[in-house]
């Protein structure tokens, strides 16, 4: 046990002073921490106190101590972002100044617009149209050459800006009416016109259905929007019924459902949420996906 | 004295320390053919290292005109007429393999030629020793001064020595960074403190390493840090020529006077007069007469030292020389010496060097300066168009490794009635898409392929893209697949 009587005694083997502690004849040598170590340790304590004073450190009930330097990582981020925007500014200005056609013909601007468009598309559009813009039921595939509201650069830009059935005054209007639900057509008539519509794109029809009657119903009810030749009207968002692409599906049941209940998918207006240059880049990106006209 | 220890004489149970404090070495100056070779190689190696960044090489307008340049910012490596891109890094792998086998070959012919004459550690240490000798004097003076107290003159000498060392070290770091940027521009920037921080940091690091490795650590690097002595010990064979003390001639050692007396009465006596000159000149402080040892870098300075003594006392030179144990034993048995530089080991090494070097040169001479990489769209993999045909989208990266812009046409074949569209180029040249590839850069474009294949085609058919330089006729191709939904 501790025996302070022997404190400071010199150990014969090592020549080091002992602490006076002894356990079963084994004495503890007094080898204190080196001075430099101790002083470094004290220096770190002083350093930490200084750090508390000059940098944000203590959480308070409403916020925190800001420190003498007034440092904040958020402010630093703002400065970095401002710098980044300054670097990008020149290129973005070039994008803003060029017309959509000019962007597409200038390889550098095209690459820039596509890069920017891809990122913005992923953030804003992918939720409905998919990350590769392949769409889904009710959400158009933007890679193909079929466009409800027109596939030119200007038409695409307009659709992105103002949307469709979005509530924006400049947005696209026009619904597929609910011919069945509203009592315009009977169930039998709907079956007839649905089979006629399938025949337009060369698909099989149900045997025994009167296609002539269907054609008559189509002429009376549908041509106003879809046109005499059923090739649709981008002004009204009326799809081409003679091609192989179906937004909701081209099977008989789906077409009957569409005629019965109508359709009216919504594309939001992005004009207030994205700046015009970003929308421009997006229009070029969507156009370059493949289907642009 | 100085007898090699036998294994039985070593006593592992001794209570001696497990480490040795560095023994300060004061190599004596020496002259002779090996010293001359070392001076010349030092001048050549350091001359190349220090001045190569200033050599110019015209590559045309807009391209860097530095003969050897590692352009990290633009991912290019320039070596005179050769320009390499990052994906051609395997040339360096080949170069490293060739370098390794050349080391093996040198080792099997002449021992540690690399260690003794060419290794940067040896070259810079040799230079630092030369400075030390110039400022403080030769071996005896340096040893005397080291033992004396600290006087003004001594302080001035040390200050001068360390200043020169630091200047050499600083120049070493300075030359290093010049390989990574245009040398004259960077020097201007370094002087006006406009250079990037990384340049100063690297100069600092290399100044520090040169100063400490060549000024203080010296032979410790070779003996304790470097893996090569261990590797070469495993690579050597009995035919390799190494710096060797020919004990068949040297033993028994005696003093000059005693040797003359013994010779006069016809007693056998060795040529070694135990003058210790071989030890005095040794930069690693060993005694070559103890036989082959790990610490010996085989610089040949002891050969020069011994030859000088042998000449003076009128005995044949090369008591120490490039030799091997086989010849020592043959001479002891009265047989003639034999040397076998051509043997399986050296022949195989040479063949490997020729094979890999030849393959690299062939590949380099025939490498394509136009290339094309294709990435198929993943989402969507395929798109059905309104007329029923199928479209696949690809991202194509074109690589133009030439120093000028060029016009290329992009073609596709494989899928039935395939039509290719290059986004951005379609409206300009609709019939056959043509694009301009900027000089020495890559161009990434979106490419669409339409095929009006009927429904019964397989879901995936091979497709080949060709890019053709309209002016030079160079063609590059790559394969991918065309998918039908």
XYZ file of C-alpha atoms in Angstrom:
778
model
C 0.000 0.000 0.000
C 0.870 3.590 -0.291
C 3.758 4.404 1.908
C 4.783 7.988 1.653
C 7.683 7.447 3.913
C 9.600 6.156 0.899
C 8.591 9.062 -1.325
C 11.496 10.279 -3.430
C 13.609 7.248 -2.786
C 15.917 6.427 -5.680
C 15.338 3.095 -7.417
C 18.650 1.268 -7.671
C 18.136 -0.421 -11.030
C 16.905 2.558 -13.055
C 18.198 5.452 -10.975
C 14.724 7.016 -11.029
C 12.936 8.458 -8.006
C 9.931 6.485 -6.751
C 6.483 7.778 -5.831
C 6.585 5.952 -2.531
C 3.771 3.623 -3.654
C 4.506 -0.003 -3.157
C 2.513 -3.156 -3.870
C 3.870 -6.484 -2.757
C 7.370 -5.170 -2.891
C 6.972 -3.573 -6.312
C 7.615 0.142 -6.184
C 6.183 2.653 -8.600
C 8.705 4.815 -10.398
C 8.008 8.510 -10.583
C 8.130 9.267 -14.310
C 5.992 12.374 -14.847
C 4.726 13.445 -18.247
C 7.314 15.420 -20.176
C 7.175 19.177 -19.715
C 6.641 19.880 -23.407
C 3.629 17.597 -23.321
C 2.116 19.343 -20.312
C 2.644 22.770 -21.826
C 1.167 21.672 -25.149
C -1.849 20.421 -23.249
C -2.252 23.755 -21.429
C -1.829 25.578 -24.728
C -4.682 23.589 -26.278
C -6.937 24.567 -23.358
C -6.128 28.235 -23.867
C -6.619 27.799 -27.589
C -10.043 26.251 -26.983
C -11.117 29.179 -24.791
C -10.064 31.603 -27.532
C -11.958 29.492 -30.044
C -15.123 29.723 -27.945
C -14.835 33.491 -27.890
C -14.146 34.210 -31.550
C -16.202 31.484 -33.228
C -19.842 30.479 -32.824
C -19.874 27.994 -29.979
C -22.552 28.024 -27.266
C -26.142 27.056 -28.025
C -28.628 29.427 -26.386
C -32.398 29.249 -25.937
C -32.951 31.373 -29.047
C -29.979 30.766 -31.289
C -26.337 30.687 -30.346
C -23.324 32.860 -29.573
C -22.029 34.319 -32.825
C -18.434 34.846 -31.780
C -16.243 37.898 -32.400
C -15.367 36.908 -35.963
C -19.021 36.586 -36.912
C -18.247 33.479 -38.921
C -21.047 31.334 -40.299
C -20.818 28.502 -42.752
C -24.058 29.625 -44.375
C -22.616 33.067 -45.114
C -19.536 31.370 -46.512
C -21.758 29.287 -48.782
C -23.504 32.445 -49.997
C -20.158 33.976 -50.902
C -19.108 30.815 -52.731
C -22.405 30.649 -54.603
C -22.107 34.302 -55.612
C -18.622 33.564 -56.925
C -19.921 30.562 -58.820
C -22.710 32.568 -60.377
C -20.210 35.195 -61.398
C -18.124 32.528 -63.117
C -21.184 31.080 -64.786
C -22.657 34.487 -65.499
C -20.911 35.013 -68.823
C -21.980 31.680 -70.237
C -25.509 31.992 -68.908
C -25.722 35.449 -70.432
C -24.770 33.947 -73.807
C -27.548 31.426 -73.319
C -30.012 34.159 -72.400
C -29.097 36.249 -75.447
C -29.288 33.467 -78.026
C -32.522 32.337 -79.631
C -33.579 28.725 -79.232
C -32.498 27.900 -82.798
C -29.141 29.598 -82.312
C -28.518 27.547 -79.183
C -29.226 24.321 -81.021
C -26.863 25.210 -83.868
C -23.975 26.325 -81.642
C -22.221 23.202 -80.264
C -20.912 24.989 -77.164
C -24.271 26.509 -76.267
C -26.043 23.237 -77.060
C -23.751 21.336 -74.710
C -24.268 23.964 -71.998
C -28.053 23.982 -72.405
C -28.195 20.189 -72.403
C -26.053 19.957 -69.275
C -28.113 22.560 -67.451
C -31.397 21.189 -68.783
C -30.545 17.681 -67.651
C -29.934 18.778 -64.072
C -33.036 20.965 -63.894
C -35.100 18.210 -65.511
C -33.919 15.760 -62.862
C -34.895 18.193 -60.091
C -38.256 19.327 -61.422
C -39.641 17.115 -64.164
C -38.452 13.610 -63.394
C -41.131 13.096 -60.746
C -43.771 12.742 -63.500
C -41.848 12.239 -66.730
C -39.188 9.922 -65.290
C -35.439 10.569 -65.021
C -34.923 9.626 -68.663
C -38.096 11.456 -69.763
C -39.630 8.140 -70.802
C -42.918 9.131 -69.189
C -45.620 6.715 -68.136
C -49.338 6.272 -68.349
C -50.805 9.775 -68.526
C -47.351 11.370 -68.584
C -45.979 11.799 -72.102
C -42.753 10.182 -73.210
C -40.586 13.121 -74.297
C -38.199 10.937 -76.289
C -40.680 10.108 -79.031
C -41.924 12.218 -81.908
C -45.543 12.525 -80.776
C -46.490 15.838 -79.173
C -49.814 16.821 -77.675
C -48.993 20.531 -77.690
C -46.469 20.639 -80.504
C -42.835 19.560 -80.697
C -41.025 22.609 -82.068
C -38.584 24.449 -79.807
C -40.985 27.339 -79.342
C -43.956 25.091 -78.612
C -41.967 23.088 -76.064
C -40.777 26.282 -74.385
C -44.336 27.578 -74.228
C -45.612 24.360 -72.677
C -42.886 24.427 -70.030
C -43.509 28.089 -69.270
C -47.272 28.092 -68.961
C -48.168 24.437 -68.603
C -51.346 22.699 -69.650
C -54.586 22.996 -67.672
C -52.304 24.554 -65.088
C -54.487 27.439 -64.053
C -52.109 29.854 -65.775
C -53.981 32.189 -68.124
C -51.477 31.601 -70.918
C -51.441 27.866 -70.400
C -52.840 25.294 -72.772
C -56.547 24.653 -72.431
C -58.792 21.898 -73.659
C -60.021 18.657 -72.160
C -61.087 15.303 -73.428
C -64.764 15.426 -72.619
C -66.474 12.739 -70.553
C -68.866 11.571 -73.293
C -70.146 8.665 -71.289
C -70.427 10.217 -67.869
C -72.080 13.336 -69.238
C -74.638 11.234 -71.125
C -73.644 12.403 -74.595
C -73.014 8.883 -75.846
C -74.533 5.579 -74.835
C -72.425 2.642 -73.831
C -73.031 0.931 -77.155
C -72.064 4.065 -79.089
C -68.866 4.320 -77.066
C -67.957 0.729 -77.931
C -68.619 1.468 -81.597
C -66.528 4.661 -81.697
C -63.767 3.069 -79.630
C -63.439 0.251 -82.153
C -63.499 2.745 -84.993
C -60.671 4.686 -83.335
C -58.620 1.493 -83.025
C -59.117 0.862 -86.721
C -57.601 4.273 -87.483
C -54.176 3.131 -86.317
C -54.522 -0.250 -87.951
C -55.380 -2.156 -84.795
C -57.787 -5.060 -84.649
C -61.442 -4.419 -83.918
C -63.961 -6.536 -82.068
C -65.969 -8.697 -84.505
C -69.590 -7.717 -84.882
C -69.150 -4.092 -83.885
C -70.678 -1.658 -86.341
C -67.648 0.395 -87.457
C -69.735 2.503 -89.834
C -71.833 3.650 -86.899
C -68.621 4.341 -85.026
C -67.360 6.440 -87.907
C -70.608 8.386 -87.870
C -70.350 9.009 -84.121
C -66.722 10.095 -84.576
C -67.697 12.574 -87.293
C -70.420 14.036 -85.122
C -68.574 14.265 -81.803
C -64.803 14.032 -82.189
C -63.663 15.810 -85.347
C -64.000 19.226 -83.720
C -60.889 18.547 -81.726
C -59.207 15.508 -83.286
C -59.816 16.659 -86.851
C -61.482 15.045 -89.858
C -58.424 12.891 -90.451
C -58.125 12.155 -86.708
C -54.552 13.438 -86.729
C -55.203 15.651 -83.720
C -54.700 19.349 -83.058
C -51.800 20.682 -80.992
C -53.716 23.906 -80.324
C -56.174 21.940 -78.216
C -53.859 19.189 -77.043
C -55.916 16.686 -79.013
C -53.738 13.650 -79.759
C -53.203 12.056 -83.140
C -55.342 8.913 -83.098
C -53.786 7.343 -86.186
C -50.275 6.713 -84.808
C -48.820 4.003 -82.612
C -48.420 6.110 -79.497
C -51.043 6.122 -76.777
C -50.727 8.307 -73.713
C -53.200 6.267 -71.653
C -53.202 3.056 -73.676
C -54.553 1.927 -77.026
C -56.426 -1.194 -75.988
C -60.203 -1.227 -76.285
C -60.941 -1.073 -72.560
C -58.718 1.968 -72.034
C -60.146 3.807 -75.022
C -63.658 3.129 -73.747
C -62.627 4.435 -70.349
C -61.132 7.542 -71.934
C -64.274 8.280 -73.937
C -66.538 7.573 -70.980
C -64.765 9.622 -68.325
C -62.673 12.069 -70.336
C -59.041 12.982 -69.687
C -57.309 16.112 -68.462
C -53.780 15.591 -67.253
C -52.083 18.644 -65.785
C -48.672 20.026 -66.678
C -47.736 22.779 -64.201
C -46.592 26.222 -65.323
C -42.924 26.805 -64.515
C -42.676 30.469 -65.377
C -42.717 31.745 -61.808
C -40.552 28.963 -60.444
C -37.716 28.787 -62.963
C -36.035 31.763 -64.575
C -36.450 32.273 -68.346
C -32.883 31.186 -69.176
C -33.352 27.938 -67.287
C -36.620 27.293 -69.120
C -34.818 27.986 -72.392
C -32.135 25.458 -71.528
C -34.843 22.992 -70.568
C -36.693 23.472 -73.858
C -33.484 22.757 -75.789
C -32.782 19.731 -73.599
C -36.257 18.253 -74.088
C -36.112 19.007 -77.802
C -32.718 17.283 -78.053
C -33.974 14.146 -76.327
C -34.963 12.991 -79.751
C -38.534 13.748 -80.563
C -38.202 17.455 -81.254
C -39.532 18.754 -84.534
C 40.913 -6.806 -37.222
C 38.289 -6.320 -39.917
C 37.735 -10.013 -40.244
C 34.249 -10.932 -41.459
C 32.101 -12.223 -38.644
C 30.963 -15.790 -38.954
C 27.510 -16.797 -37.885
C 28.916 -18.688 -34.895
C 30.666 -15.553 -33.711
C 27.443 -13.582 -33.547
C 25.889 -13.852 -30.159
C 22.206 -13.060 -30.250
C 21.975 -13.392 -26.478
C 24.261 -10.432 -25.938
C 22.769 -7.566 -24.024
C 23.825 -5.109 -26.706
C 21.413 -2.500 -28.032
C 18.890 -3.515 -30.669
C 19.722 -0.462 -32.726
C 22.866 1.354 -33.717
C 23.377 5.085 -33.531
C 24.404 6.575 -36.882
C 28.124 6.358 -37.363
C 29.301 9.638 -38.879
C 31.130 8.992 -42.124
C 33.830 11.208 -43.580
C 34.575 9.868 -47.048
C 37.953 10.858 -48.392
C 38.322 12.295 -51.878
C 39.719 9.945 -54.487
C 40.610 10.096 -58.146
C 40.526 7.439 -60.799
C 38.441 6.091 -63.636
C 35.414 5.171 -61.497
C 35.415 8.560 -59.828
C 35.532 10.105 -63.320
C 32.583 7.986 -64.476
C 30.654 9.087 -61.415
C 31.402 12.781 -62.074
C 30.278 12.445 -65.701
C 27.090 10.565 -64.807
C 26.321 13.110 -62.107
C 26.705 15.943 -64.592
C 24.532 14.172 -67.157
C 21.775 13.135 -64.719
C 21.553 16.445 -62.898
C 21.941 18.367 -66.158
C 18.955 16.547 -67.624
C 16.941 16.960 -64.450
C 17.652 20.656 -63.947
C 17.544 21.876 -67.544
C 15.101 19.607 -69.385
C 12.077 21.823 -68.555
C 13.682 24.625 -70.543
C 13.935 22.619 -73.755
C 11.332 23.821 -76.256
C 9.436 21.759 -78.815
C 7.163 23.343 -81.367
C 3.716 21.720 -81.471
C 1.934 24.396 -83.412
C -0.216 27.284 -82.394
C -2.121 26.995 -79.148
C -0.315 23.891 -77.898
C 2.365 24.081 -75.196
C 5.903 24.342 -76.594
C 7.662 22.657 -73.663
C 9.438 19.447 -74.684
C 8.560 17.580 -71.482
C 5.415 18.700 -69.727
C 2.974 17.014 -67.372
C -0.079 19.190 -67.846
C -2.276 18.068 -64.955
C -4.816 20.844 -65.430
C -5.552 19.752 -68.997
C -4.848 16.043 -68.473
C -2.050 15.835 -71.014
C 1.484 14.489 -70.945
C 3.918 15.809 -73.515
C 7.241 14.174 -74.278
C 8.829 15.727 -77.367
C 6.753 14.427 -80.308
C 4.574 12.217 -78.100
C 1.385 13.466 -76.530
C -0.449 11.128 -74.168
C -3.976 11.301 -72.799
C -4.944 9.949 -69.371
C -6.441 6.765 -70.838
C -3.029 5.976 -72.328
C -1.500 5.707 -68.878
C -0.647 2.090 -69.654
C 2.386 3.325 -71.585
C 3.767 4.331 -68.208
C 3.009 0.866 -66.887
C 5.010 -0.557 -69.791
C 7.777 1.936 -69.138
C 7.910 0.930 -65.476
C 8.059 -2.764 -66.390
C 10.891 -2.087 -68.853
C 12.679 0.036 -66.243
C 12.365 -2.748 -63.667
C 13.716 -5.393 -66.043
C 16.568 -3.076 -67.089
C 17.438 -2.828 -63.392
C 17.382 -6.625 -63.142
C 19.575 -6.890 -66.239
C 22.089 -4.365 -64.923
C 22.089 -6.230 -61.645
C 22.822 -9.577 -63.234
C 25.647 -8.073 -65.305
C 27.355 -5.604 -63.005
C 25.694 -5.751 -59.598
C 24.247 -2.621 -58.101
C 25.117 -0.328 -60.995
C 21.969 1.633 -60.265
C 22.836 2.127 -56.586
C 26.420 3.083 -57.230
C 26.082 5.449 -60.159
C 22.537 6.449 -61.062
C 20.255 6.439 -58.042
C 19.172 9.995 -57.139
C 20.054 9.301 -53.507
C 23.621 8.431 -54.532
C 23.967 11.290 -57.005
C 22.723 14.008 -54.660
C 24.595 12.606 -51.666
C 27.747 12.579 -53.798
C 27.127 16.213 -54.736
C 26.513 17.168 -51.107
C 29.732 15.411 -50.068
C 31.561 17.377 -52.764
C 30.208 20.617 -51.303
C 31.168 19.494 -47.796
C 34.683 18.686 -48.958
C 34.964 21.994 -50.795
C 33.963 24.020 -47.725
C 35.377 22.044 -44.824
C 38.262 20.172 -46.378
C 39.017 16.496 -46.849
C 38.443 13.570 -44.503
C 41.144 14.302 -41.931
C 40.298 17.979 -41.664
C 36.591 17.271 -41.316
C 37.229 14.681 -38.612
C 39.510 17.089 -36.759
C 37.017 19.953 -37.014
C 34.173 17.766 -35.847
C 36.117 16.997 -32.673
C 37.045 20.616 -31.954
C 34.973 23.240 -30.204
C 32.770 25.771 -31.884
C 34.674 28.758 -33.209
C 33.676 31.687 -35.391
C 35.416 30.289 -38.443
C 33.766 26.929 -37.910
C 30.378 28.605 -37.656
C 31.016 30.486 -40.909
C 32.015 27.250 -42.632
C 28.935 25.438 -41.448
C 26.718 28.341 -42.468
C 28.297 28.354 -45.937
C 27.949 24.590 -46.315
C 24.312 24.525 -45.295
C 23.536 27.539 -47.472
C 24.965 25.815 -50.534
C 23.144 22.601 -49.619
C 19.884 24.481 -49.214
C 20.384 26.236 -52.524
C 20.946 22.919 -54.315
C 17.948 21.430 -52.501
C 15.803 24.429 -53.384
C 16.832 24.235 -57.007
C 15.932 20.544 -56.971
C 12.415 21.350 -55.791
C 12.236 24.279 -58.179
C 13.163 22.137 -61.175
C 10.543 19.581 -60.178
C 7.607 21.985 -60.392
C 8.818 23.243 -63.775
C 7.829 19.908 -65.283
C 4.193 20.675 -64.439
C 3.813 24.101 -66.035
C 5.391 26.256 -68.711
C 8.863 26.732 -67.189
C 9.660 30.365 -68.145
C 6.156 31.541 -67.191
C 6.228 29.683 -63.887
C 9.635 31.088 -62.977
C 8.314 34.597 -63.620
C 5.297 33.838 -61.452
C 7.438 32.295 -58.702
C 9.623 35.380 -58.553
C 6.671 37.779 -58.445
C 4.797 35.543 -55.952
C 1.988 34.994 -58.449
C 2.535 31.246 -58.725
C -0.087 28.873 -57.352
C 0.383 27.858 -53.716
C 0.851 24.228 -54.700
C 4.058 25.156 -56.557
C 5.554 26.730 -53.426
C 4.439 23.784 -51.311
C 6.105 21.281 -53.633
C 9.280 23.309 -53.798
C 9.237 23.346 -50.002
C 8.664 19.610 -49.715
C 11.417 18.718 -52.177
C 13.820 21.227 -50.700
C 13.260 19.583 -47.348
C 13.606 16.011 -48.633
C 16.719 16.750 -50.701
C 18.345 18.620 -47.818
C 17.637 15.914 -45.258
C 18.119 12.846 -47.454
C 21.357 13.992 -49.100
C 22.700 16.144 -46.263
C 21.922 14.088 -43.178
C 20.440 10.666 -43.815
C 22.733 9.698 -46.687
C 23.821 6.044 -46.488
C 21.103 5.412 -43.883
C 18.584 5.657 -46.729
C 20.393 2.941 -48.668
C 20.942 0.669 -45.682
C 17.677 1.004 -43.776
C 15.017 2.593 -45.969
C 15.539 1.367 -49.503
C 13.957 -1.963 -50.508
C 16.234 -2.388 -53.522
C 19.243 -3.868 -51.640
C 16.943 -6.609 -50.328
C 15.398 -7.212 -53.735
C 18.697 -7.268 -55.545
C 20.097 -9.764 -53.046
C 17.361 -12.110 -54.193
C 18.012 -11.376 -57.867
C 21.749 -11.779 -58.019
C 23.533 -14.977 -58.993
C 27.044 -16.354 -58.791
C 27.990 -15.020 -62.243
C 27.071 -11.374 -61.601
C 30.094 -9.103 -61.342
C 30.220 -7.184 -58.101
C 32.764 -4.879 -56.529
C 34.863 -7.506 -54.831
C 37.987 -7.675 -52.712
C 40.044 -10.429 -54.335
C 41.154 -12.127 -51.148
C 42.957 -14.776 -53.128
C 45.436 -12.022 -53.978
C 45.094 -9.840 -50.916
C 45.537 -12.263 -48.037
C 47.503 -12.443 -45.890
C 47.612 -8.767 -45.245
C 50.739 -7.223 -43.871
C 52.511 -3.926 -43.751
C 54.475 -2.769 -46.784
C 57.805 -3.266 -45.064
C 56.967 -6.675 -43.700
C 55.619 -7.771 -47.069
C 58.917 -6.821 -48.715
C 60.854 -8.823 -46.116
C 58.648 -11.869 -46.501
C 58.792 -11.678 -50.278
C 62.560 -11.480 -50.116
C 62.743 -14.808 -48.329
C 60.146 -16.348 -50.604
C 57.306 -16.549 -48.094
C 53.747 -16.220 -49.476
C 52.257 -12.833 -48.740
C 49.171 -10.974 -49.924
C 49.048 -7.689 -51.804
C 46.834 -5.913 -49.266
C 49.006 -3.624 -47.163
C 46.149 -2.777 -44.808
C 46.343 0.920 -45.667
C 42.572 1.272 -45.070
C 42.177 3.583 -48.076
C 39.234 1.531 -49.344
C 37.485 2.196 -46.034
C 38.395 5.875 -45.972
C 36.836 6.643 -49.347
C 33.696 4.553 -48.858
C 30.524 6.706 -48.824
C 28.704 4.097 -46.722
C 31.644 3.607 -44.348
C 32.115 -0.115 -44.813
C 35.114 -2.346 -45.333
C 34.808 -4.045 -48.718
C 37.286 -6.655 -47.554
C 34.552 -8.123 -45.337
C 32.983 -9.526 -48.495
C 29.692 -8.743 -50.226
C 27.388 -6.872 -47.889
C 24.058 -5.119 -47.943
C 25.536 -1.717 -47.087
C 27.772 -1.698 -50.172
C 26.286 0.426 -52.949
C 29.069 -0.691 -55.314
C 30.095 2.745 -56.420
C 33.631 1.551 -57.248
C 35.402 4.311 -55.333
C 37.352 1.720 -53.301
C 38.631 0.308 -56.617
C 40.091 3.712 -57.450
C 41.537 4.112 -53.959
C 43.151 0.674 -53.968
C 44.463 1.028 -57.532
C 46.189 4.267 -56.566
C 47.932 2.530 -53.675
C 48.853 -0.534 -55.720
C 50.359 1.714 -58.401
C 52.424 3.515 -55.776
C 53.822 0.335 -54.220
C 54.405 -1.255 -57.600
C 51.900 -4.068 -57.363
C 49.308 -4.941 -60.031
C 46.094 -2.924 -59.819
C 42.552 -4.247 -59.341
C 43.091 -5.935 -56.034
C 39.554 -4.666 -55.609
C 37.563 -4.844 -58.820
C 34.445 -6.116 -60.538
C 34.698 -9.837 -59.963
C 32.811 -12.775 -58.515
C 33.402 -15.688 -56.170
C 33.613 -18.182 -59.007
C 36.724 -16.508 -60.388
C 38.276 -16.119 -56.944
C 37.952 -19.837 -56.406
C 39.164 -20.644 -59.931
C 42.261 -18.527 -59.438
C 42.929 -20.184 -56.105
C 42.743 -23.512 -57.883
C 45.046 -22.208 -60.611
C 42.392 -22.150 -63.315
C 41.846 -19.248 -65.757
C 39.117 -16.697 -65.073
C 35.854 -16.992 -66.952
C 33.125 -14.437 -67.476
C 29.655 -15.268 -68.629
C 27.694 -12.142 -69.466
C 25.478 -14.173 -71.808
C 23.522 -16.685 -69.790
C 19.884 -17.700 -69.430
C 19.105 -14.926 -66.964
C 20.513 -12.066 -69.024
C 19.108 -13.437 -72.267
C 15.614 -13.723 -70.779
C 15.784 -10.218 -69.317
C 16.910 -8.842 -72.673
C 14.125 -10.679 -74.483
C 11.516 -9.306 -72.063
C 12.856 -5.773 -72.519
C 12.838 -6.125 -76.304
C 9.355 -7.677 -76.315
C 7.705 -5.102 -74.076
C 9.638 -2.171 -75.522
C 8.843 -3.338 -79.047
C 5.162 -3.801 -78.232
C 5.026 -0.317 -76.751
C 6.742 1.279 -79.735
C 4.487 -0.624 -82.129
C 1.389 0.432 -80.196
C 2.556 4.010 -79.986
C 3.335 4.193 -83.691
C -0.001 2.662 -84.645
C -2.255 4.277 -82.090
C -5.350 5.930 -83.384
C -5.589 9.686 -83.121
C -9.325 9.571 -83.718
C -11.530 7.578 -81.406
C -15.146 7.104 -80.501
C -16.801 5.897 -77.299
C -20.484 5.051 -77.138
C -22.862 4.894 -74.200
C -26.374 3.551 -74.856
C -29.250 5.375 -73.198
C -30.464 3.436 -70.182
C -33.719 5.182 -69.622
C -35.522 4.761 -71.931
C -33.620 1.955 -73.609
C -35.768 2.226 -76.724
C -38.542 4.511 -77.937
C -41.432 3.618 -80.244
C -42.118 6.406 -82.712
C -45.529 7.368 -84.025
C -45.009 5.567 -87.338
C -44.147 2.400 -85.451
C -40.395 2.515 -86.027
C -37.956 2.248 -83.146
C -35.450 4.794 -81.925
C -32.405 4.247 -79.659
C -30.496 7.096 -78.117
C -26.729 7.067 -77.578
C -24.226 9.439 -76.070
C -21.109 9.409 -78.213
C -17.804 10.881 -77.183
C -15.474 11.691 -80.046
C -11.749 11.979 -79.329
C -9.603 14.094 -81.614
C -5.981 13.688 -80.554
C -4.610 15.769 -83.411
C -3.496 19.344 -82.992
C -6.031 20.745 -85.437
C -9.799 20.890 -85.905
C -11.284 18.406 -88.279
C -14.563 17.567 -89.958
C -15.849 14.047 -89.501
C -18.880 12.171 -90.769
C -20.816 9.833 -88.514
C -22.337 6.664 -89.969
C -24.121 3.696 -88.540
C -24.855 0.202 -89.726
C -26.488 -2.871 -88.298
C -30.203 -2.386 -87.697
C -32.451 -2.612 -90.801
C -32.904 0.730 -92.608
C -30.963 2.486 -89.876
C -31.043 6.290 -90.020
C -28.719 8.334 -87.847
C -29.379 11.777 -86.397
C -26.765 13.785 -84.552
C -28.502 16.302 -82.328
C -27.335 19.750 -83.324
C -25.867 18.623 -86.655
C -29.078 17.387 -88.233
C -30.324 20.731 -89.385
C -27.012 21.566 -91.083
C -26.192 18.325 -92.896
C -29.268 16.154 -92.807
C -28.146 13.576 -95.382
C -24.959 12.437 -93.651
C -24.294 14.023 -90.258
C -21.032 15.942 -90.233
C -19.513 17.477 -87.160
C -16.458 19.539 -86.359
C -14.132 18.095 -83.721
C -12.031 20.656 -81.905
C -8.274 20.039 -81.844
C -6.825 17.959 -79.027
C -10.096 17.553 -77.205
C -13.184 15.428 -76.834
C -16.647 16.234 -78.105
C -19.731 14.654 -76.583
C -22.874 14.519 -78.675
C -26.270 12.896 -78.521
C -26.925 10.534 -81.393
C -30.250 8.939 -82.290
C -30.651 5.871 -84.460
C -34.015 5.057 -86.026
C -34.867 1.695 -87.524
C -38.186 0.696 -89.047
C -37.584 -2.926 -88.233
C -40.627 -5.123 -88.189
C -41.863 -6.672 -84.966
C -40.278 -10.060 -85.536
C -36.666 -8.869 -85.289
C -34.691 -9.958 -82.232
C -34.963 -7.623 -79.270
C -31.301 -6.686 -79.560
C -29.173 -6.400 -82.705
C -25.541 -5.285 -82.975
C -24.923 -1.777 -84.222
C -21.630 -0.278 -85.384
C -20.793 3.405 -85.386
C -18.140 4.747 -87.733
C -16.538 8.139 -87.592
C -14.651 9.146 -90.729
C -12.274 12.060 -91.063
C -13.348 13.670 -94.341
C -9.909 15.159 -94.999
C -7.492 12.452 -93.827
C -9.693 9.417 -94.359
C -8.972 8.160 -90.821
C -11.753 5.904 -89.549
C -12.637 4.805 -86.029
C -15.440 2.396 -85.191
C -17.127 1.006 -82.141
C -19.857 -1.532 -81.483
C -22.977 -1.375 -79.373
C -26.489 -2.782 -79.491
C -29.783 -1.579 -80.900
C -32.709 -2.569 -78.716
C -36.324 -3.061 -79.793
C -38.975 -2.718 -77.076
